[in-house]
Short mmCIF file of C-alpha atoms and ligand atoms in Angstrom, two decimals:
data_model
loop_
_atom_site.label_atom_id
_atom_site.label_comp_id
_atom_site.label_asym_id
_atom_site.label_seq_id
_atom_site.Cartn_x
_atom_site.Cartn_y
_atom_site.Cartn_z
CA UNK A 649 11.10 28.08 -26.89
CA UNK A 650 12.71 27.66 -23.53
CA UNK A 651 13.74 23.81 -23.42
CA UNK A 652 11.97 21.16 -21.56
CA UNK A 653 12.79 19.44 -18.54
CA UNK A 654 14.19 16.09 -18.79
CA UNK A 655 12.36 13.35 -17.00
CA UNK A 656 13.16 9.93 -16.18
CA UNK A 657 10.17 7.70 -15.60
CA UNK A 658 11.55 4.66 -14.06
CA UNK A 659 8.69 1.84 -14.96
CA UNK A 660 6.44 1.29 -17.37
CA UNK A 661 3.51 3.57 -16.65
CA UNK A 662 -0.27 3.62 -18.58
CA UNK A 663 -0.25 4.91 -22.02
CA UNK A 664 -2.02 7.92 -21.19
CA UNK A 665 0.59 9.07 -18.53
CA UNK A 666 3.59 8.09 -20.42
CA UNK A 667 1.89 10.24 -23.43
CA UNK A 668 1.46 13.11 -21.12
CA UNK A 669 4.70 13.18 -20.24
CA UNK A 670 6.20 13.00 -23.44
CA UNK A 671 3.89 16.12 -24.53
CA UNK A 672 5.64 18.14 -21.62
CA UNK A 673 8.95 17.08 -21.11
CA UNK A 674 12.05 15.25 -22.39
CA UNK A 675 11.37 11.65 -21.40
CA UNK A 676 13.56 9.03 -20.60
CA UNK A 677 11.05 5.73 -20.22
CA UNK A 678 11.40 2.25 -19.27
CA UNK A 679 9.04 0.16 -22.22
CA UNK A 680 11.18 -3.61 -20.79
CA UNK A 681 9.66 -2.11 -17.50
CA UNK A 682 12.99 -3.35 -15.73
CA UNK A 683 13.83 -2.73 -12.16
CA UNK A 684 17.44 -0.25 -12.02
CA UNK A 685 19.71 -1.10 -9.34
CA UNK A 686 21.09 1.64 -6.68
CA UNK A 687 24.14 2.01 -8.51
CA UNK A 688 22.06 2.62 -11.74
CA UNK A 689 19.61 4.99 -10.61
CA UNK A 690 22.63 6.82 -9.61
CA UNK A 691 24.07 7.29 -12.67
CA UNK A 692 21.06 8.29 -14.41
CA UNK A 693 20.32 11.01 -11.96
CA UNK A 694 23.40 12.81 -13.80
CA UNK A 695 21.45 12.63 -16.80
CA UNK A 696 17.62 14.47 -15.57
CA UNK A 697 16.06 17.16 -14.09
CA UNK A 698 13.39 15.02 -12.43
CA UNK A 699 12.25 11.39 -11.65
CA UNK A 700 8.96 9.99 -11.45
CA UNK A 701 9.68 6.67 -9.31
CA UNK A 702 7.68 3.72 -8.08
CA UNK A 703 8.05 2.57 -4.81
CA UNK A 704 10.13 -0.03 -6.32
CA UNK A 705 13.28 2.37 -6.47
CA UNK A 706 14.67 2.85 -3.21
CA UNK A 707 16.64 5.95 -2.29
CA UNK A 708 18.14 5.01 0.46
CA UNK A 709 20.24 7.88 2.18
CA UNK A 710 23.55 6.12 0.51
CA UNK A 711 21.35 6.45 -2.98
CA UNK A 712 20.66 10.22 -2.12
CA UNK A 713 23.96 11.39 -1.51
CA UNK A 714 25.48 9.83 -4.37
CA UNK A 715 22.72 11.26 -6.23
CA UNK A 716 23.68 14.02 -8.87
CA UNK A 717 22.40 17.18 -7.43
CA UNK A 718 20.84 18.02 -10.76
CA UNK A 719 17.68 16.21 -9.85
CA UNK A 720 15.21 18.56 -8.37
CA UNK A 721 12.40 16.59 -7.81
CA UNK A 722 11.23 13.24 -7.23
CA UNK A 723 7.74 13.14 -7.88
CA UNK A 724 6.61 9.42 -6.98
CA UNK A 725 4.30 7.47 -8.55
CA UNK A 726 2.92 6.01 -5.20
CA UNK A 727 1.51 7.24 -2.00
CA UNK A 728 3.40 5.27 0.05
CA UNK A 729 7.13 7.11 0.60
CA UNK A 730 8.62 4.58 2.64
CA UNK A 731 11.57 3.37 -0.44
CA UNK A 732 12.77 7.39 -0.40
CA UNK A 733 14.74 8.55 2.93
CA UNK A 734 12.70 11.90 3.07
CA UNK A 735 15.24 13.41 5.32
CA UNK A 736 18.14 13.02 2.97
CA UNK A 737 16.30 14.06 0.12
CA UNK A 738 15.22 17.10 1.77
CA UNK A 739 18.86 17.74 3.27
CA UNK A 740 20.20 17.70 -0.62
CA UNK A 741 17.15 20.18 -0.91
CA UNK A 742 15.05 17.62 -2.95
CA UNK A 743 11.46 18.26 -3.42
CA UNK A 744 9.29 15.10 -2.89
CA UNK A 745 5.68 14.34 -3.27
CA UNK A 746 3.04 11.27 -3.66
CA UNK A 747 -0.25 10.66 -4.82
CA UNK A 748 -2.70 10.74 -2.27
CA UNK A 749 -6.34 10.57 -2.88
CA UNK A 750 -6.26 8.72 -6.10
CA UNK A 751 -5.34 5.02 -4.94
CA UNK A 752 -7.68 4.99 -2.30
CA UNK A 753 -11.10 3.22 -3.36
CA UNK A 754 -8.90 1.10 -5.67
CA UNK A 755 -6.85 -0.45 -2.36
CA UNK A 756 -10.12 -0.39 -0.19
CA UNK A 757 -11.74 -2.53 -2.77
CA UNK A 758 -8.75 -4.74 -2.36
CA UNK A 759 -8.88 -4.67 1.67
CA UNK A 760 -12.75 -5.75 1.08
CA UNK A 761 -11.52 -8.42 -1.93
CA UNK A 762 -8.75 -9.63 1.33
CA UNK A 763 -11.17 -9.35 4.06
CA UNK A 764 -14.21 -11.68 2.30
CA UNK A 765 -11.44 -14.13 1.05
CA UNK A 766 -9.58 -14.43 3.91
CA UNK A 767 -12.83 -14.54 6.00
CA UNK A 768 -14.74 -17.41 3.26
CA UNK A 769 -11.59 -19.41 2.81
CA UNK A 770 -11.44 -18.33 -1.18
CA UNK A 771 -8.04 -19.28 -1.33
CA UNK A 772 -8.48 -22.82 -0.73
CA UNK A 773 -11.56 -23.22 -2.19
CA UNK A 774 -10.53 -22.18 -5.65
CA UNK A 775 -7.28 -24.11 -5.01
CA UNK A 776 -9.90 -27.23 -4.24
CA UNK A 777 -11.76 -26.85 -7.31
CA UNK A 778 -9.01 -25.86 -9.80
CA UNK A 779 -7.11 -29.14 -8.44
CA UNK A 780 -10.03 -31.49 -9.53
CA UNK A 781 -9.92 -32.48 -5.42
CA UNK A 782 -13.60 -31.52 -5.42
CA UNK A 783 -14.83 -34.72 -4.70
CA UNK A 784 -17.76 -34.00 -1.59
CA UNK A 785 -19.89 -31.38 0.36
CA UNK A 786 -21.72 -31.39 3.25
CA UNK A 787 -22.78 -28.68 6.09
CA UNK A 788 -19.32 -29.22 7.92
CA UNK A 789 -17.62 -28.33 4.36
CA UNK A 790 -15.41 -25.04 4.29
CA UNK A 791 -17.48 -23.38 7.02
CA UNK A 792 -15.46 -19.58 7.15
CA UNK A 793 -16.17 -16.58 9.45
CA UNK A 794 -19.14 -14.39 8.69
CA UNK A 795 -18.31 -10.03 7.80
CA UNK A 796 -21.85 -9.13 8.25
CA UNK A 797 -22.72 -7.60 12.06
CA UNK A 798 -18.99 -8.19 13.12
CA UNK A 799 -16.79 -5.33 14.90
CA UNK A 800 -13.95 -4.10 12.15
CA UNK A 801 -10.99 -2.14 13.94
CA UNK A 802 -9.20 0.10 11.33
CA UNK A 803 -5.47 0.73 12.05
CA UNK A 804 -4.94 4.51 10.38
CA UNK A 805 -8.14 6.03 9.85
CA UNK A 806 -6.79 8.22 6.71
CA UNK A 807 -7.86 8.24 3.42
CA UNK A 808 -7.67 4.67 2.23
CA UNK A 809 -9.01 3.69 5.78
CA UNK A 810 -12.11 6.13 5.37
CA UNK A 811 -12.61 4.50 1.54
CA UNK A 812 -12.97 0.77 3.64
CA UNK A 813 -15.02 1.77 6.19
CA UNK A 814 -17.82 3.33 3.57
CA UNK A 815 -17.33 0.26 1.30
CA UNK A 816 -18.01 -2.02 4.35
CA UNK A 817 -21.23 0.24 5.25
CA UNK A 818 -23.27 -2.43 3.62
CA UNK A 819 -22.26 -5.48 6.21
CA UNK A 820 -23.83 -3.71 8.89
CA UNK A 821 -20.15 -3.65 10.81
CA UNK A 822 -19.59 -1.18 13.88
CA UNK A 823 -16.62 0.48 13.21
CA UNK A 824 -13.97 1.13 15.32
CA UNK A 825 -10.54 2.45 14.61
CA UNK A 826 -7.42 3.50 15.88
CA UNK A 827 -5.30 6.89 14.92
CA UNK A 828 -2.92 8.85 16.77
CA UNK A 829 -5.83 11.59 17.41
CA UNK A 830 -9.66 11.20 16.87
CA UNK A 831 -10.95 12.51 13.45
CA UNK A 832 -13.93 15.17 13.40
CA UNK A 833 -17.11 13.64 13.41
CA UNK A 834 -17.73 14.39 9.19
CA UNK A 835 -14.84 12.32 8.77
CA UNK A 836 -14.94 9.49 11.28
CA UNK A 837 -18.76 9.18 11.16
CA UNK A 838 -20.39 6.97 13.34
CA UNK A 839 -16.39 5.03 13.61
CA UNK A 840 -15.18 4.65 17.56
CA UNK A 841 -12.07 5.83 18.58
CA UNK A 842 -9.31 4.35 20.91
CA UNK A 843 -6.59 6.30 21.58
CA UNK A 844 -4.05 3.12 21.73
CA UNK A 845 -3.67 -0.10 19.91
CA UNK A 846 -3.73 -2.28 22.71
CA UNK A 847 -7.28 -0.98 23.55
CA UNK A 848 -8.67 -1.39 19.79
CA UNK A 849 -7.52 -4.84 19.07
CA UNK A 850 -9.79 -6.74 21.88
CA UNK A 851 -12.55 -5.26 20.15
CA UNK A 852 -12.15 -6.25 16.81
CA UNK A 853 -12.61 -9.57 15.07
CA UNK A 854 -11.79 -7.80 12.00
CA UNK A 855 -8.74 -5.19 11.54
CA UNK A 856 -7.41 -4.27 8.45
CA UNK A 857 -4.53 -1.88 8.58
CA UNK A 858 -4.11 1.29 6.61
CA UNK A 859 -1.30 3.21 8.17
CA UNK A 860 2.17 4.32 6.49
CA UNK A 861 5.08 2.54 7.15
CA UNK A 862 8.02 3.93 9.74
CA UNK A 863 10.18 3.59 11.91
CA UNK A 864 7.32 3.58 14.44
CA UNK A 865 5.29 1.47 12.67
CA UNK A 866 7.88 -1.32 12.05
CA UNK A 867 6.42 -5.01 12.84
CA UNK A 868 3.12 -3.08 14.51
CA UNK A 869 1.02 -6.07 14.47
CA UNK A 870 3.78 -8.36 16.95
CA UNK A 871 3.13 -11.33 18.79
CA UNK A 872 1.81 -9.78 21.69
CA UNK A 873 -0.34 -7.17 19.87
CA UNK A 874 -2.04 -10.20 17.66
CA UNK A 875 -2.24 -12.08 20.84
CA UNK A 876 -4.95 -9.15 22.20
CA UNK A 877 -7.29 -9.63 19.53
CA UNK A 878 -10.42 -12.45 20.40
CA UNK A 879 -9.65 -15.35 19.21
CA UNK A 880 -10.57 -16.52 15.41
CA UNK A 881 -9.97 -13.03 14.29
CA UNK A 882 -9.19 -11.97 10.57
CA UNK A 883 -6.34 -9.83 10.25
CA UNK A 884 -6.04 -7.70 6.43
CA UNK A 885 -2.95 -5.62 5.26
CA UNK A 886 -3.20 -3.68 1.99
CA UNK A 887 -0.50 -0.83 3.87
CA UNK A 888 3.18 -1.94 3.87
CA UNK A 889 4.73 -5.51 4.43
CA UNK A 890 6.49 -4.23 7.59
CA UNK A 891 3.67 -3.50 9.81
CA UNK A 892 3.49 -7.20 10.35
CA UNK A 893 5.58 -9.07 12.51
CA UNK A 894 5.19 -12.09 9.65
CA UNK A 895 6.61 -15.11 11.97
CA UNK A 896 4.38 -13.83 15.12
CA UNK A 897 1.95 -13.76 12.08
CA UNK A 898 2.64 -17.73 10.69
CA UNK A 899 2.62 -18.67 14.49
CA UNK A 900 -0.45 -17.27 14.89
CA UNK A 901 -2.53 -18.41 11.74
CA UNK A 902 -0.69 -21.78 12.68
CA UNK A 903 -2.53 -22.02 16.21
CA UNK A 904 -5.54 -20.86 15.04
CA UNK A 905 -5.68 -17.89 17.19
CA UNK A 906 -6.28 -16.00 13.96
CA UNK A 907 -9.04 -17.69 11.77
CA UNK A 908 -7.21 -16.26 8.34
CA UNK A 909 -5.55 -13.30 7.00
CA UNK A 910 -5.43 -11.90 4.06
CA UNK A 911 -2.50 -9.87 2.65
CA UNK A 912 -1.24 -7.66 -0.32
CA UNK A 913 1.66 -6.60 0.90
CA UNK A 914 5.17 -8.04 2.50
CA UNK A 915 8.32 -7.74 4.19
CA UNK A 916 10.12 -8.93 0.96
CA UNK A 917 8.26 -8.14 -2.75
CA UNK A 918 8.68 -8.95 -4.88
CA UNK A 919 8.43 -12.76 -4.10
CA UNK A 920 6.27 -12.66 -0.66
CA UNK A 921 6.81 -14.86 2.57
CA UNK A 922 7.31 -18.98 1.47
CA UNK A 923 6.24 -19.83 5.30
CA UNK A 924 2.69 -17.90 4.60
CA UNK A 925 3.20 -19.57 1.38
CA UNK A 926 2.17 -22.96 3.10
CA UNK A 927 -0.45 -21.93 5.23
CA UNK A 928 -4.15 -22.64 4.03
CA UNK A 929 -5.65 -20.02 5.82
CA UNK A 930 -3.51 -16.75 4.29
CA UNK A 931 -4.92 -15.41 1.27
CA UNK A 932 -2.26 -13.90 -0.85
CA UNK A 933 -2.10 -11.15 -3.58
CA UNK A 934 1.03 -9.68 -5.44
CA UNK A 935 0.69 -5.64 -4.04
CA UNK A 936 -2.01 -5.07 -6.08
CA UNK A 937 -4.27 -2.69 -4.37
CA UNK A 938 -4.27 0.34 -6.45
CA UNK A 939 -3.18 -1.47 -9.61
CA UNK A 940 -6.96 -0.34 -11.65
CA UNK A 941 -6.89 1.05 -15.04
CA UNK A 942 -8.71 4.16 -13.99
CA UNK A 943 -6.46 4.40 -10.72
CA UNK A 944 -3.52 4.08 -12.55
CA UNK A 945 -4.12 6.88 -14.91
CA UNK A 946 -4.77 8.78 -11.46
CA UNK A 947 -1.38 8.05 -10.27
CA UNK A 948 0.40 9.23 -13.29
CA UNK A 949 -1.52 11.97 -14.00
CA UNK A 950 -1.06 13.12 -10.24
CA UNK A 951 2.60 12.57 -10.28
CA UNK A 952 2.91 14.93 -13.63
CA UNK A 953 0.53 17.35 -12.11
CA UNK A 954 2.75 17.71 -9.02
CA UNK A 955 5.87 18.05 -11.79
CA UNK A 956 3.79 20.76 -13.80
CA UNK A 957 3.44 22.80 -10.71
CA UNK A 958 7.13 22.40 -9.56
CA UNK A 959 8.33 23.58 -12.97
CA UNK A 960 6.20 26.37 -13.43
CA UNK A 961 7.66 27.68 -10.21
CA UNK A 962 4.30 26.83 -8.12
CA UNK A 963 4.08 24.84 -5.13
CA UNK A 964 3.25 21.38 -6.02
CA UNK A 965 -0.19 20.04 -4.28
CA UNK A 966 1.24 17.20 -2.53
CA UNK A 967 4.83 18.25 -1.33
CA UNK A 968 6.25 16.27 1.58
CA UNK A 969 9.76 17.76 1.38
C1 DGY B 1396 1.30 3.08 -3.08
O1 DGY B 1396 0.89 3.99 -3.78
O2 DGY B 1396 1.93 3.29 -2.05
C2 DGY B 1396 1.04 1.69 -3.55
O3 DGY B 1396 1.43 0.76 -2.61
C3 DGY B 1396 1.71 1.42 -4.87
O4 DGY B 1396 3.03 1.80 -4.82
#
């Protein structure tokens, strides 16, 4: 029997993936689920034929060319790429692929979970309560912003942006959304285009953003973009960190020109933004949006489909590189 490929999975994956894997290949696992520096990921790319990363291993184009060129693929656990430097992996003739599809009514349920609690002031009314500070109420108490009949701009109309705008079909929204072209009508429904940002974000006294990060997309929502949307406006990131310009951002959930925002994602994770930290009108989660039991089953099984096909010689479904 011809031997099997050796795999490193670099985190600690669901049961049912990481029993997959071991049925098909030579696994190298993480159980502590620690996170392996540059220099370590490195080394252990001497050691296997693949890697199945998270988007918590960075390969960097330093990481790549130091790489051993006995990895073949890196088949990520993610559908976000922005931690691998496609270009250099594709230069050392790496194949790379994602998981599309899988994460995406998991993270729009999030984006809805943001949008309410950002909107209802959740944060600080659980904070209230849990604190024992509960001590009144009146009309005047915790007022928020209502969802229901308001305009909701989606930045990146893709997948995960198509799973928010059917979840949000029952608040009666009008939908309009931003992408670099307009989708066909069976996939942007009843949604309104614009073909720039600048021309969404008046619109919109909701946005949530749902498009991948790069260099083009780096601090997308700046001061003078978030200074376009109407005042009192709820601003939602389930994406990537980076498509926020996060002190614009402070500054403007400090002036009240946005009511609240809510946000899964960072410029620095782990550990988030300490400034947003103090701000009663951010409501916070730790990059959660896909992280379901049935999503993350999805994910791995996804990411060892994609290996499957690579090492039976087939083109894997979701090659980028
Ligand atoms: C993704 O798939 O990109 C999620 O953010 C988890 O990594």
């Amino acid at each position: 029997m011809a031997e099997k490929p050796t795999l490193w999975i670099t985190r600690k994956l669901s049961e049912a993936t990481e029993t997959r894997a071991a049925q098909d290949y030579d696994v190298q696992l993480n159980p502590e689920d620690r996170v392996f520096s540059a220099d370590e990921i490195i080394a252990k790319s001497h050691e296997v034929d693949a890697i199945l990363p998270c988007h918590s291993e960075i390969f960097s184009a330093d990481v790549v060319a130091r790489m051993s060129d006995r990895v073949k693929i890196i088949a990520n656990h993610s559908v976000g790429v922005d931690h691998c430097d496609l270009a250099a992996l594709k230069a050392k003739g790496v194949v790379v692929t994602n998981t599309p599809d899988v994460l995406s009514d998991a993270t729009a349920e999030i984006a809805l979970l943001l949008m309410l609690a950002a909107a209802r002031r959740a944060g600080e009314g659980d904070r209230l309560v849990r604190a024992g500070l509960w001590d009144s109420w009146s009309p005047a108490f915790m007022v928020g912003t209502q969802m229901t009949g308001k305009r909701l701009g989606i930045v990146g109309l893709g997948r995960v942006g198509r799973a928010f705008a059917k979840l949000v079909q029952g608040f009666g929204m009008e939908i309009h959304y931003y992408n670099r072209k307009p989708l066909p009508q069976e996939q942007a429904g009843d949604a309104v285009y614009h073909a720039t940002i600048e021309d969404l974000l008046p619109q919109c006294q909701f946005v949530s953003l749902h498009c991948p990060a790069t260099p083009e997309t780096f601090n997308l929502m700046n001061k003078e973009r978030l200074a376009l949307l109407p005042d009192g406006a709820v601003l939602v990131n389930t994406a990537r960190g980076t498509l926020i310009d996060e002190s614009a951002l402070i500054d403007a959930l400090r002036s009240g020109k946005l009511a609240a925002a809510g946000l899964d994602v960072f410029h620095t994770e782990p550990g988030g933004n300490p400034e947003l930290a103090k701000l009663d009108n951010v409501f916070m989660l730790p990059h959660i949006g896909s992280a379901t039991r049935e999503t993350r089953d999805a994910m791995g099984f996804r990411a060892l489909d994609n290996l499957d096909a690579f090492f039976a010689g087939q083109e894997p479904r979701d090659r980028l590189v």
